PDB file of C-alpha atoms in Angstrom:
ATOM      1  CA  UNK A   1    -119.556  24.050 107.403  1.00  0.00           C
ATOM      2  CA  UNK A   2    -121.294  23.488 110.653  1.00  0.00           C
ATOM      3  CA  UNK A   3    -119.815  25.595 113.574  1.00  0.00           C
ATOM      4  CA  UNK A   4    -120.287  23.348 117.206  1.00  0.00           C
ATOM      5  CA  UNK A   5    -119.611  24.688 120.804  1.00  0.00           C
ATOM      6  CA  UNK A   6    -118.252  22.157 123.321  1.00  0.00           C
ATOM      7  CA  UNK A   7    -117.796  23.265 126.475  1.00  0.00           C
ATOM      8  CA  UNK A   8    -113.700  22.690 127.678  1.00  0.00           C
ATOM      9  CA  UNK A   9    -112.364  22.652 131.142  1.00  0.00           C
ATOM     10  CA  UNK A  10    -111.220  26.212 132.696  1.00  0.00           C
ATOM     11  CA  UNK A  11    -109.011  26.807 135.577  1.00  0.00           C
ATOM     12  CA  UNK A  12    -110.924  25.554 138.371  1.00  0.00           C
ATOM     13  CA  UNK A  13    -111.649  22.525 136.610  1.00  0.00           C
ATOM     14  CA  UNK A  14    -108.013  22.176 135.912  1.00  0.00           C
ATOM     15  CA  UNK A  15    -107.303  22.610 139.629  1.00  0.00           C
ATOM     16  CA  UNK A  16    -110.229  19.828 140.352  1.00  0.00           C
ATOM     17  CA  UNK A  17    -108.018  17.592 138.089  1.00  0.00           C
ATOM     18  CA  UNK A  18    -104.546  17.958 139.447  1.00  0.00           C
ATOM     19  CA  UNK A  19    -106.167  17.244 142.911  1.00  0.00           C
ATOM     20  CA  UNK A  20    -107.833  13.881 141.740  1.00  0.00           C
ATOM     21  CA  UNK A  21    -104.273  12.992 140.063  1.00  0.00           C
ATOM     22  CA  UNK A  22    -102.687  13.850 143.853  1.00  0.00           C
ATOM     23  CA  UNK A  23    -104.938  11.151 145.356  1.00  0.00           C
ATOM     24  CA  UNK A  24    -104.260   9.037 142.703  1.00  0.00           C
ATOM     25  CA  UNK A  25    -106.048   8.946 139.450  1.00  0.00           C
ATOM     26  CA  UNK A  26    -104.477   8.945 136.367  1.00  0.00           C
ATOM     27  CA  UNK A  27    -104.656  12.188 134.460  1.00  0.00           C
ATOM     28  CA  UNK A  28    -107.234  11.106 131.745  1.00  0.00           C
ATOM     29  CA  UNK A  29    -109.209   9.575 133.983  1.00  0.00           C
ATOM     30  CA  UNK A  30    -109.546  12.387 136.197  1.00  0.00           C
ATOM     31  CA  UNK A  31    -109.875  15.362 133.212  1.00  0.00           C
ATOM     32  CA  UNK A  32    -112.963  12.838 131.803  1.00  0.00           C
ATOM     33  CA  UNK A  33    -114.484  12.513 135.208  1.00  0.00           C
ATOM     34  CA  UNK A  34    -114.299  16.114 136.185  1.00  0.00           C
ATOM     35  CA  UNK A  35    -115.723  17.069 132.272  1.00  0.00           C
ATOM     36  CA  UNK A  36    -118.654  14.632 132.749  1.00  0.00           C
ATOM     37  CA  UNK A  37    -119.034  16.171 136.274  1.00  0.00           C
ATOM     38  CA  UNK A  38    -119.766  19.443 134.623  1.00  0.00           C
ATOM     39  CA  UNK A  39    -122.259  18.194 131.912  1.00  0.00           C
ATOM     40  CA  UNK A  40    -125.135  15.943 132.105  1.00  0.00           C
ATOM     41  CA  UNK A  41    -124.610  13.502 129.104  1.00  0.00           C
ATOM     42  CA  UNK A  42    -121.692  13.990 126.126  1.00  0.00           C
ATOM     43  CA  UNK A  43    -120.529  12.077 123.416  1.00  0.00           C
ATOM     44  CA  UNK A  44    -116.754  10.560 123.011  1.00  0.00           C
ATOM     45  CA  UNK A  45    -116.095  13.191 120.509  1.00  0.00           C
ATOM     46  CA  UNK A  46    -116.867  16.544 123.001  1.00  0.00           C
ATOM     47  CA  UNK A  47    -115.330  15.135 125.738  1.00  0.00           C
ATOM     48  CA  UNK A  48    -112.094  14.683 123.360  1.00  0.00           C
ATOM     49  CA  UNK A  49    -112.362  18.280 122.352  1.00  0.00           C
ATOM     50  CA  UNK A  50    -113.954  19.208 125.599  1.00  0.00           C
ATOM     51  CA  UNK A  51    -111.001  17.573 128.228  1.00  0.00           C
ATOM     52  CA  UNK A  52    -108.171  17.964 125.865  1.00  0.00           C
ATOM     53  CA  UNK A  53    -108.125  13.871 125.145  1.00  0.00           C
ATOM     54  CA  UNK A  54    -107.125  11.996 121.494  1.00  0.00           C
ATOM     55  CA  UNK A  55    -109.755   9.740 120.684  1.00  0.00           C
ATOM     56  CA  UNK A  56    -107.982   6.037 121.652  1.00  0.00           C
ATOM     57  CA  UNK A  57    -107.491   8.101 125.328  1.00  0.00           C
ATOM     58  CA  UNK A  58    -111.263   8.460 125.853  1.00  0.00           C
ATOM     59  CA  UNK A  59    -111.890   4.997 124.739  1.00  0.00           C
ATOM     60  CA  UNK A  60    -109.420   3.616 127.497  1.00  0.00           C
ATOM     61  CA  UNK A  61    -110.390   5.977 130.027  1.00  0.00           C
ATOM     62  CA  UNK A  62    -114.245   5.246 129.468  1.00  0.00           C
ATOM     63  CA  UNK A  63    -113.376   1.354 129.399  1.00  0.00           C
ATOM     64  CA  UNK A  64    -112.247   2.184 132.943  1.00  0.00           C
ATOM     65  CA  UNK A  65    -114.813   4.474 133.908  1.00  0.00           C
ATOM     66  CA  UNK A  66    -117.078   1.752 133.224  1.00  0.00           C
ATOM     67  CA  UNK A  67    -115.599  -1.241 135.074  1.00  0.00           C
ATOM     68  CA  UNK A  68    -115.568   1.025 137.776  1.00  0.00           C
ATOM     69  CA  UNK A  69    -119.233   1.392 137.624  1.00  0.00           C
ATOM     70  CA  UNK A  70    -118.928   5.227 137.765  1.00  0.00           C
ATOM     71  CA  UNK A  71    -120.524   5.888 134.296  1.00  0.00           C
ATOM     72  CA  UNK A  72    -123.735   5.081 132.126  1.00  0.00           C
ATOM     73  CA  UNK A  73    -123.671   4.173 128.126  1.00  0.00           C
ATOM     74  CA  UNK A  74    -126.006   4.736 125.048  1.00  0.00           C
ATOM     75  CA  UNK A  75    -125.582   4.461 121.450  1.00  0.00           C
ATOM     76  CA  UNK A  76    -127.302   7.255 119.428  1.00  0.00           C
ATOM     77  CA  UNK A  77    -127.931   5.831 115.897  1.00  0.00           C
ATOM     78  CA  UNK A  78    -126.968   8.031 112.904  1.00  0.00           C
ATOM     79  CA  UNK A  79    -128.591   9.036 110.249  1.00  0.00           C
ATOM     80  CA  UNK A  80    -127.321   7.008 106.897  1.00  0.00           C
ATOM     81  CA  UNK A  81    -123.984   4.449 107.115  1.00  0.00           C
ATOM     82  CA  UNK A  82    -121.262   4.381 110.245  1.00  0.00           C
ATOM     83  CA  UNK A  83    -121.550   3.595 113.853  1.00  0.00           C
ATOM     84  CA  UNK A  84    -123.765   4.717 116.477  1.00  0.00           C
ATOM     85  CA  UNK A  85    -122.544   7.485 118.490  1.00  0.00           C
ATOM     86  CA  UNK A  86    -121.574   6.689 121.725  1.00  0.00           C
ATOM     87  CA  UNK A  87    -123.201   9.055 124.767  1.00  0.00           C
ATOM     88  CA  UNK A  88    -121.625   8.918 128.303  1.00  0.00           C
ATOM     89  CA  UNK A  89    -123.059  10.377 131.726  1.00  0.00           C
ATOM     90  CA  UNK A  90    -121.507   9.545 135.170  1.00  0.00           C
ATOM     91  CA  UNK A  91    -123.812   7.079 136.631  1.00  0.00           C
ATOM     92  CA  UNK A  92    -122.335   8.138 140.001  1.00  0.00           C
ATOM     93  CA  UNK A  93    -122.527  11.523 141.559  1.00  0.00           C
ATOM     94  CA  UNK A  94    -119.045  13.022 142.172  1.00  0.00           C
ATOM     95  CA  UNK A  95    -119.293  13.293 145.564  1.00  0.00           C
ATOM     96  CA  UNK A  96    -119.869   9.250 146.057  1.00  0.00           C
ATOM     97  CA  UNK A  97    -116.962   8.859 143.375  1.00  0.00           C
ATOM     98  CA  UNK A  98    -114.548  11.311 145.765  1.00  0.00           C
ATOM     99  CA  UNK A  99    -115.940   9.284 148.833  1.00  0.00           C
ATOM    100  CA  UNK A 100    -115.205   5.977 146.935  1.00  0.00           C
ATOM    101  CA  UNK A 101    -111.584   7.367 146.333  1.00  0.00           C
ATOM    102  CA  UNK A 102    -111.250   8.352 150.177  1.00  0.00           C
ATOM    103  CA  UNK A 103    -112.033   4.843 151.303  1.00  0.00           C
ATOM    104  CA  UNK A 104    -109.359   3.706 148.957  1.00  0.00           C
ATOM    105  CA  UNK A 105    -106.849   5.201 150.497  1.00  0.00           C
ATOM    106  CA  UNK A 106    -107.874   4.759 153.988  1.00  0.00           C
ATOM    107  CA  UNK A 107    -107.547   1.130 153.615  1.00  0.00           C
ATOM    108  CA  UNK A 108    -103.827   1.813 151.236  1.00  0.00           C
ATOM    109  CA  UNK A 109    -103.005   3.796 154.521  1.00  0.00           C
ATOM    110  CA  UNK A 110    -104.120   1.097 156.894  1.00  0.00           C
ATOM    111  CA  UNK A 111    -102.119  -1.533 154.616  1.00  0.00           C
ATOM    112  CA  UNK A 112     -99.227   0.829 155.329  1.00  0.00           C
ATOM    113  CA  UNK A 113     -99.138   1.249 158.479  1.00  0.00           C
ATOM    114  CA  UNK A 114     -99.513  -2.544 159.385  1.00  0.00           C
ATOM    115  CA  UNK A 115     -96.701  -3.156 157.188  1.00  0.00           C
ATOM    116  CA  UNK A 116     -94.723  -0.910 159.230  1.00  0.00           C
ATOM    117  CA  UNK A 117     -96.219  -2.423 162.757  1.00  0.00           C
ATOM    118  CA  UNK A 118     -94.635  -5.861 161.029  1.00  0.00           C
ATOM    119  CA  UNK A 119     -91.315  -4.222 160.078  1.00  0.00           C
ATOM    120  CA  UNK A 120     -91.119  -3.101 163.567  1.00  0.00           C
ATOM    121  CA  UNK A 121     -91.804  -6.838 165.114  1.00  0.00           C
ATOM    122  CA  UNK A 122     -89.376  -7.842 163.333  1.00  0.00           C
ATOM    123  CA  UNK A 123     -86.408  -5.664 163.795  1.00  0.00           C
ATOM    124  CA  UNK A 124     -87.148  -6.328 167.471  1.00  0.00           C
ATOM    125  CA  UNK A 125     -86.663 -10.270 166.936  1.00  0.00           C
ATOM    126  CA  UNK A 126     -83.180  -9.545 165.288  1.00  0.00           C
ATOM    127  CA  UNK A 127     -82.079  -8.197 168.324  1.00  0.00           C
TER     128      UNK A 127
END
């Protein structure tokens, strides 16, 4: 039996996810980003062991990783019959992915507040 060490999210990682779920990142998305964060390349199966994800969860959340352009893919071949691996490394530093975010919801916020600004106008013309 082969014994493998995969490194897992601790408590400040944990605390980096619940504050990328706050801004608004769904959970899985934001356990796989902050995992890749702290490794340079993984495959689908440590980051499932790794960020606490089944395997159909890492598929999704890479799928979105990807349109998002915030992650790089490679297929390792194996040796005799099955699929390639899969290998994953963010493609985008974390900083410019938090910056990214912060833009996001300056222009939500902007959206906001001009909604307001029109809800305004118009309470004053049903005077």
């Amino acid at each position: 039996m082969k014994k493998l060490t995969v490194p897992v999210l601790d408590e400040k990682d944990k605390e980096f996810v619940e504050t990328l779920v706050n801004v608004g990142l769904k959970r899985n998305v934001a356990k796989t980003l902050v995992y890749l964060a702290n490794v340079d390349e993984t495959i689908s199966r440590d980051i499932e062991l790794g960020a606490d994800l089944r395997q159909p969860e890492v598929s999704i959340v890479m799928r979105e990783l990807r349109d998002q352009g915030w992650i790089d893919e490679r297929e390792i071949k194996k040796e005799g019959k099955g699929r390639p691996l899969k290998c994953y490394k963010l493609s985008t530093s974390i900083t410019d992915i938090i910056s990214t975010l912060e833009e996001r919801k300056r222009v939500e916020a902007q959206l906001h507040l001009e909604n307001i600004q029109k809800l305004r106008s118009l309470t004053d013309k049903l005077k």
